[in-house]
Amino acid sequence: MSTTEQAFQFRSIALPALLPSLLFAIGEGAIIPVIPAIASNLGASLAVAGFIAGMTMIGELVGDIPSGWVVSRIGERRSMIYAAILSILAIVLCLLAPNNLLFGTGIFLLGLAAAVFALARHAFMTTFVPAAFRARALSTLGGTFRAGWFVGPFLGAGVIALTGVSQSVFWIQGVCGVAIIILLFIIPDPTEKLAKPDAGETFVREESVGLFATLVQFRSLLVRVGTGVTLVGALRASRTVVLPLWAVSLGLSESSTALIIGIGGALDFALFYSSGQIMDRFGRLWSVVPSMVGMGICFVILSFTHNLDGAVGWFIALTVFLGLSNGVGSGIIMTLGADLAPKTDPAPFLGAFRFTGDLGTAAAPVLVAGVVAVASLPLAAAIMGVLGFAGAGILIRYIPRYLPHVGRVPRLVKNS
């Protein structure tokens, strides 16, 4: 397949691949900034509110266990439809929840839906996007989620301002879920028409293995690269927990919190394609290392600002710089997973690889909540900063070993 044909194929899958992801992320983005505040309104302490905020990530981790098997068996399209239905049921439970137990359960179910939805898009892009466009395609997918997480908080802030009720943001997720289902029934399934870029290779759904068997099969790779990816997931997840908790501790309103986090999300989103260009031209390390080091520095600085004069100003500035740092690494986990996945049936491996990243995603909120409970929120931020530096070091050590041609070679990647 020529480069021109590959580029045309990439463009032809953009709408059916990215629009459902954008809608799902808008719904998530509206909800995430106000979860701790809603939990606090239901009587939760700061530590418990942080734990409930992390139930989304814990749900994603649990969802990773069957997601590769589900996507391999029923396909990407049907998986996303079922995930959208589950997300609607989850937000109904959150709206009706009279206490934090049921509220946390609804947030957990939303995480389950997010895991299946994200894996379905990841598997599709890995299978149908040519290797020469891989990092840009997957960073675009990551950027699509970031666009939703940018738009969602602003929509949420507007809805809260209009209704005066924090829980009204869940209606945004409900509307997005219904729109996804309608869209997936209307848009033709791209998997029925597109040829895979790797001729002669078959996508063998019937022979997929389970998550735990895949973890055992690729244990050496997952222990090494996966540990670094786990810390990437931890840093990213800690942003979505520490920042809303920080706003609650500073006494900011829910709408102000959503606006500030939305500004950070805007800058995060703005860098998604630049991240893909960096990875394709200069190597994966040139994206992930600056991202991890930048977030680490921001968390360490944040930990010293809580009791300073102008603490709100520091919070806004560091939220912006955290968004910039995370944006530089847009799509890195999906790109590394696609680089390393078997071409014949990538979904089970991608589920296992996402599981390693989501281990950190799920563990970070628990760690933050535990540290807040026994010590303080600033100490939790400092610990996450140190973990960012550790993650950068691990990835510098192991990415070139497993991806010698795409780890840090300063040229356009022709083969992966």
XYZ file of C-alpha atoms in Angstrom:
416
model
C 0.000 0.000 0.000
C 1.444 3.395 -1.023
C 1.844 6.281 1.396
C -0.958 8.168 -0.374
C -3.309 5.187 -0.045
C -2.368 4.795 3.607
C -3.107 8.463 4.264
C -6.479 8.144 2.518
C -7.331 5.081 4.614
C -6.376 6.964 7.783
C -8.703 9.854 6.843
C -11.537 7.496 5.903
C -11.707 5.992 9.390
C -11.396 9.256 11.286
C -15.118 10.031 11.680
C -16.412 6.577 12.731
C -13.365 6.018 14.931
C -13.115 9.384 16.671
C -16.587 10.928 16.973
C -17.994 8.305 19.390
C -14.834 8.669 21.480
C -15.287 12.441 21.587
C -18.869 12.119 22.810
C -17.984 9.611 25.519
C -15.111 11.815 26.724
C -17.338 14.912 26.866
C -19.651 13.093 29.256
C -16.734 11.908 31.389
C -15.127 15.338 31.348
C -18.284 16.960 32.663
C -18.504 14.562 35.601
C -14.930 14.025 36.825
C -14.154 17.531 38.207
C -17.224 17.578 40.480
C -17.173 14.012 41.853
C -15.330 14.957 45.095
C -17.645 17.918 45.666
C -20.765 15.779 45.186
C -19.326 13.123 47.506
C -18.602 15.822 50.099
C -22.180 17.066 49.797
C -23.309 13.506 50.578
C -21.243 13.538 53.756
C -17.853 12.181 52.686
C -14.608 13.338 54.272
C -11.793 14.633 52.035
C -10.100 11.207 52.007
C -13.352 9.347 51.229
C -14.200 11.863 48.511
C -10.822 11.171 46.934
C -11.465 7.432 47.058
C -14.876 7.834 45.408
C -13.308 10.012 42.719
C -10.929 7.130 42.086
C -13.733 4.616 41.598
C -13.775 5.553 37.911
C -10.181 4.354 37.580
C -10.826 1.249 39.675
C -13.775 0.462 37.419
C -11.524 0.830 34.373
C -8.999 -1.563 35.912
C -11.652 -4.202 36.591
C -13.112 -3.591 33.151
C -9.762 -4.348 31.545
C -10.047 -7.968 32.705
C -12.840 -8.959 30.294
C -12.525 -6.105 27.772
C -9.988 -7.735 25.449
C -12.030 -10.948 25.388
C -15.292 -9.027 24.833
C -13.937 -6.918 21.969
C -12.354 -9.948 20.294
C -15.601 -11.947 20.501
C -18.303 -9.419 19.596
C -16.348 -6.715 17.760
C -15.564 -3.076 18.347
C -18.934 -1.673 17.267
C -21.160 -3.828 19.489
C -18.728 -3.423 22.403
C -19.092 0.359 22.230
C -22.890 0.147 22.058
C -23.026 -2.021 25.189
C -20.530 0.269 26.931
C -22.683 3.305 26.143
C -25.768 1.540 27.550
C -23.854 0.680 30.739
C -22.735 4.291 31.103
C -26.360 5.451 30.925
C -27.363 2.980 33.651
C -24.413 4.184 35.748
C -25.404 7.838 35.611
C -29.017 6.984 36.468
C -27.717 5.274 39.612
C -25.565 8.313 40.438
C -28.524 10.667 40.029
C -30.721 8.577 42.327
C -28.029 7.734 44.893
C -29.015 8.835 48.428
C -25.601 8.016 49.911
C -21.953 7.636 48.989
C -22.113 3.839 48.751
C -24.533 3.893 45.823
C -22.911 7.005 44.379
C -19.508 5.294 44.375
C -21.061 2.197 42.786
C -22.391 4.312 39.935
C -18.974 5.894 39.395
C -17.414 2.401 39.389
C -19.850 1.235 36.681
C -18.988 4.286 34.606
C -15.355 3.188 34.792
C -16.297 -0.304 33.592
C -18.006 1.214 30.560
C -15.023 3.457 29.848
C -12.636 0.469 29.839
C -14.575 -1.473 27.200
C -15.184 1.629 25.105
C -11.536 2.709 25.078
C -10.223 -0.794 24.322
C -12.603 -1.131 21.364
C -11.257 2.041 19.743
C -7.656 1.114 20.547
C -7.986 -2.326 18.958
C -9.613 -0.844 15.864
C -6.870 1.747 15.350
C -4.127 -0.807 15.951
C -5.582 -3.155 13.355
C -6.470 -0.731 10.561
C -4.007 2.182 10.778
C -0.716 1.756 8.837
C 2.421 1.703 10.967
C 3.800 4.889 9.397
C 0.813 6.817 10.788
C 0.449 4.868 14.027
C 1.658 7.358 16.615
C -0.165 10.251 14.958
C -3.360 8.202 14.682
C -3.244 7.045 18.290
C -2.216 10.445 19.611
C -5.194 11.822 17.655
C -7.385 9.263 19.414
C -5.841 10.342 22.712
C -6.405 13.952 21.664
C -10.046 13.168 20.968
C -10.491 12.011 24.544
C -8.643 15.109 25.701
C -10.930 17.296 23.602
C -13.877 15.768 25.418
C -12.223 16.269 28.798
C -11.661 19.907 27.766
C -15.209 20.571 26.543
C -16.918 18.536 29.288
C -15.892 20.675 32.290
C -17.042 23.869 30.577
C -20.385 22.280 29.702
C -20.625 21.015 33.269
C -19.868 24.453 34.691
C -22.551 25.974 32.464
C -25.156 23.376 33.452
C -24.379 23.845 37.157
C -24.659 27.631 36.761
C -28.044 27.251 35.060
C -29.522 24.652 37.408
C -27.674 25.310 40.653
C -27.421 21.530 41.160
C -24.077 19.719 40.904
C -25.671 16.379 39.975
C -27.105 17.927 36.801
C -23.768 17.281 35.052
C -24.717 13.604 34.840
C -27.362 14.508 32.272
C -24.528 15.454 29.908
C -23.171 11.903 30.075
C -26.667 10.546 29.531
C -27.234 12.647 26.413
C -23.789 11.704 25.074
C -24.493 8.012 25.694
C -27.743 8.142 23.732
C -26.012 10.065 20.925
C -23.263 7.419 20.736
C -25.786 4.601 20.371
C -27.672 6.438 17.622
C -24.432 7.344 15.853
C -23.121 3.772 15.874
C -26.345 2.520 14.323
C -26.303 5.231 11.631
C -22.628 5.280 10.560
C -21.558 2.215 8.525
C -19.167 -0.106 10.334
C -15.714 0.732 8.882
C -14.385 -2.755 9.659
C -16.607 -4.177 6.911
C -14.924 -2.209 4.120
C -11.338 -1.489 5.121
C -8.382 -3.717 4.396
C -5.738 -4.169 7.039
C -2.427 -2.496 6.147
C -0.468 -5.678 6.852
C -1.447 -7.875 3.892
C -1.800 -11.593 4.429
C -2.340 -11.370 8.184
C -5.644 -12.402 9.738
C -7.392 -10.888 12.710
C -8.128 -14.146 14.532
C -10.867 -13.333 16.996
C -11.778 -16.954 17.624
C -8.373 -17.839 19.070
C -8.097 -14.980 21.529
C -6.781 -15.806 24.964
C -7.815 -14.323 28.271
C -6.196 -11.485 30.160
C -4.345 -13.582 32.708
C -2.960 -15.965 30.090
C -1.779 -12.936 28.108
C -0.146 -11.452 31.212
C 1.761 -14.706 31.719
C 2.723 -15.000 28.067
C 4.173 -11.466 27.919
C 5.252 -11.237 31.567
C 8.839 -10.129 30.911
C 7.828 -7.250 28.682
C 4.935 -6.212 30.917
C 7.032 -6.245 34.085
C 9.607 -3.944 32.503
C 7.845 -1.577 30.120
C 4.563 -2.173 31.948
C 5.962 -0.813 35.206
C 6.802 2.456 33.499
C 3.364 2.514 31.884
C 1.802 1.852 35.303
C 3.468 4.992 36.620
C 2.300 6.981 33.580
C -1.247 5.892 34.404
C -0.723 6.785 38.063
C 0.442 10.319 37.284
C -2.448 10.939 34.920
C -5.025 9.555 37.339
C -3.635 11.569 40.231
C -4.340 14.756 38.272
C -8.052 13.905 38.134
C -8.131 13.260 41.889
C -5.619 15.684 43.423
C -6.794 18.761 41.507
C -10.522 18.484 42.404
C -9.586 17.631 46.012
C -7.241 20.629 46.093
C -10.086 22.843 44.907
C -12.388 21.462 47.619
C -9.713 22.063 50.267
C -9.317 25.672 49.042
C -13.072 26.208 49.224
C -13.624 26.771 45.507
C -17.120 26.280 44.104
C -17.965 23.373 41.804
C -18.368 25.660 38.786
C -15.032 27.404 39.450
C -13.320 24.047 39.826
C -14.757 22.858 36.513
C -13.607 26.039 34.756
C -10.046 25.858 36.088
C -9.683 22.172 35.269
C -11.220 22.875 31.862
C -8.482 25.425 31.134
C -5.852 22.808 31.943
C -7.709 20.359 29.729
C -7.665 22.857 26.857
C -3.873 23.031 26.897
C -3.667 19.268 27.326
C -5.819 18.869 24.206
C -3.875 21.468 22.184
C -0.716 19.343 22.147
C -2.151 15.967 21.102
C -1.044 16.069 17.465
C 2.342 17.548 18.345
C 2.860 14.560 20.624
C 2.196 12.184 17.725
C 4.586 14.084 15.471
C 7.280 13.910 18.131
C 6.823 10.160 18.578
C 6.787 9.386 14.852
C 9.756 11.599 14.011
C 12.001 11.443 17.045
C 10.927 8.383 19.009
C 8.633 7.496 21.868
C 11.020 8.631 24.602
C 10.992 12.230 23.391
C 7.300 12.375 24.240
C 6.941 10.362 27.439
C 10.035 11.521 29.350
C 9.301 15.294 29.158
C 5.692 14.517 30.052
C 6.561 12.509 33.168
C 9.284 14.881 34.348
C 7.039 17.897 33.796
C 4.151 16.410 35.771
C 6.549 15.327 38.506
C 7.894 18.853 38.871
C 4.376 20.330 38.958
C 3.206 17.970 41.697
C 6.267 18.639 43.852
C 5.823 22.416 43.533
C 2.074 22.120 44.199
C 2.782 20.313 47.471
C 4.451 23.471 48.866
C 1.746 25.971 47.880
C -1.356 24.982 49.862
C -0.850 27.414 52.742
C 0.842 30.195 50.799
C -0.710 33.572 50.064
C -2.153 33.333 46.590
C -2.708 29.579 46.867
C -5.542 29.792 44.336
C -3.224 31.473 41.828
C -0.633 28.741 42.310
C -3.368 26.149 41.838
C -4.476 27.690 38.551
C -0.913 28.031 37.230
C 0.087 24.476 38.123
C -3.165 23.075 36.725
C -2.207 24.746 33.431
C 1.348 23.367 33.487
C 0.099 19.891 34.393
C -2.144 20.059 31.336
C 0.796 21.052 29.149
C 2.980 18.287 30.536
C 0.322 15.638 30.094
C -0.425 16.876 26.570
C 3.159 16.268 25.477
C 2.599 12.568 26.232
C -0.770 12.300 24.496
C -1.320 8.815 23.084
C 1.900 7.314 24.457
C 0.312 4.330 26.224
C -1.812 3.434 23.214
C 1.141 3.892 20.857
C 3.455 1.697 22.917
C 0.719 -0.926 23.146
C 0.196 -0.853 19.382
C 3.956 -1.070 18.770
C 4.263 -4.158 20.926
C 0.975 -5.948 20.148
C 0.843 -9.090 17.954
C -0.538 -8.126 14.556
C -2.763 -11.195 14.181
C -4.990 -10.548 17.205
C -4.001 -7.421 19.119
C -7.066 -7.050 21.370
C -6.034 -9.488 24.152
C -2.519 -8.018 24.354
C -3.884 -4.488 24.308
C -6.242 -5.439 27.124
C -3.269 -6.752 29.115
C -1.178 -3.689 28.293
C -3.996 -1.343 29.253
C -4.374 -3.383 32.449
C -0.790 -2.544 33.431
C -1.417 1.151 32.824
C -4.740 1.017 34.612
C -3.091 -0.649 37.624
C -1.440 2.697 38.196
C -4.619 4.530 37.267
C -6.562 2.599 39.911
C -3.831 2.560 42.549
C -3.125 6.304 42.447
C -6.489 7.434 43.881
C -6.258 4.808 46.619
C -2.741 5.981 47.437
C -3.803 9.625 47.428
C -6.836 8.901 49.637
C -4.706 6.867 52.060
C -2.039 9.550 52.388
C -4.704 12.244 52.848
C -6.351 10.131 55.572
C -3.156 9.568 57.586
C -1.162 12.699 56.691
C -2.130 15.467 54.253
C -3.067 16.303 50.677
C 0.226 18.184 50.029
C 2.226 15.089 50.992
C 0.133 13.021 48.577
C 0.962 15.482 45.774
C 4.676 15.314 46.614
C 4.669 11.495 46.520
C 3.052 11.518 43.090
C 5.726 13.913 41.878
C 8.510 11.576 42.979
C 6.762 8.661 41.241
C 6.773 10.725 38.049
C 10.555 10.940 38.114
C 10.808 7.201 38.806
C 8.556 6.404 35.858
C 10.662 8.503 33.502
C 13.783 6.624 34.567
C 12.195 3.189 34.020
C 10.989 4.088 30.545
C 14.380 5.518 29.556
C 15.854 2.149 30.526
C 13.420 -0.221 28.813
C 11.741 1.423 25.802
C 14.899 1.259 23.629
C 15.351 -2.403 24.581
C 11.930 -3.508 23.383
C 11.433 -0.918 20.636
C 14.908 -0.239 19.260
C 13.555 1.217 15.989
C 10.977 3.557 17.497
C 12.255 4.196 20.995
C 14.437 7.217 20.282
C 15.586 7.187 16.668
C 15.526 10.798 15.345
C 13.835 10.098 12.005
C 10.424 9.316 10.577
C 9.529 5.749 11.436
C 9.065 3.570 8.336
C 8.697 0.265 10.108
C 7.686 -0.645 13.630
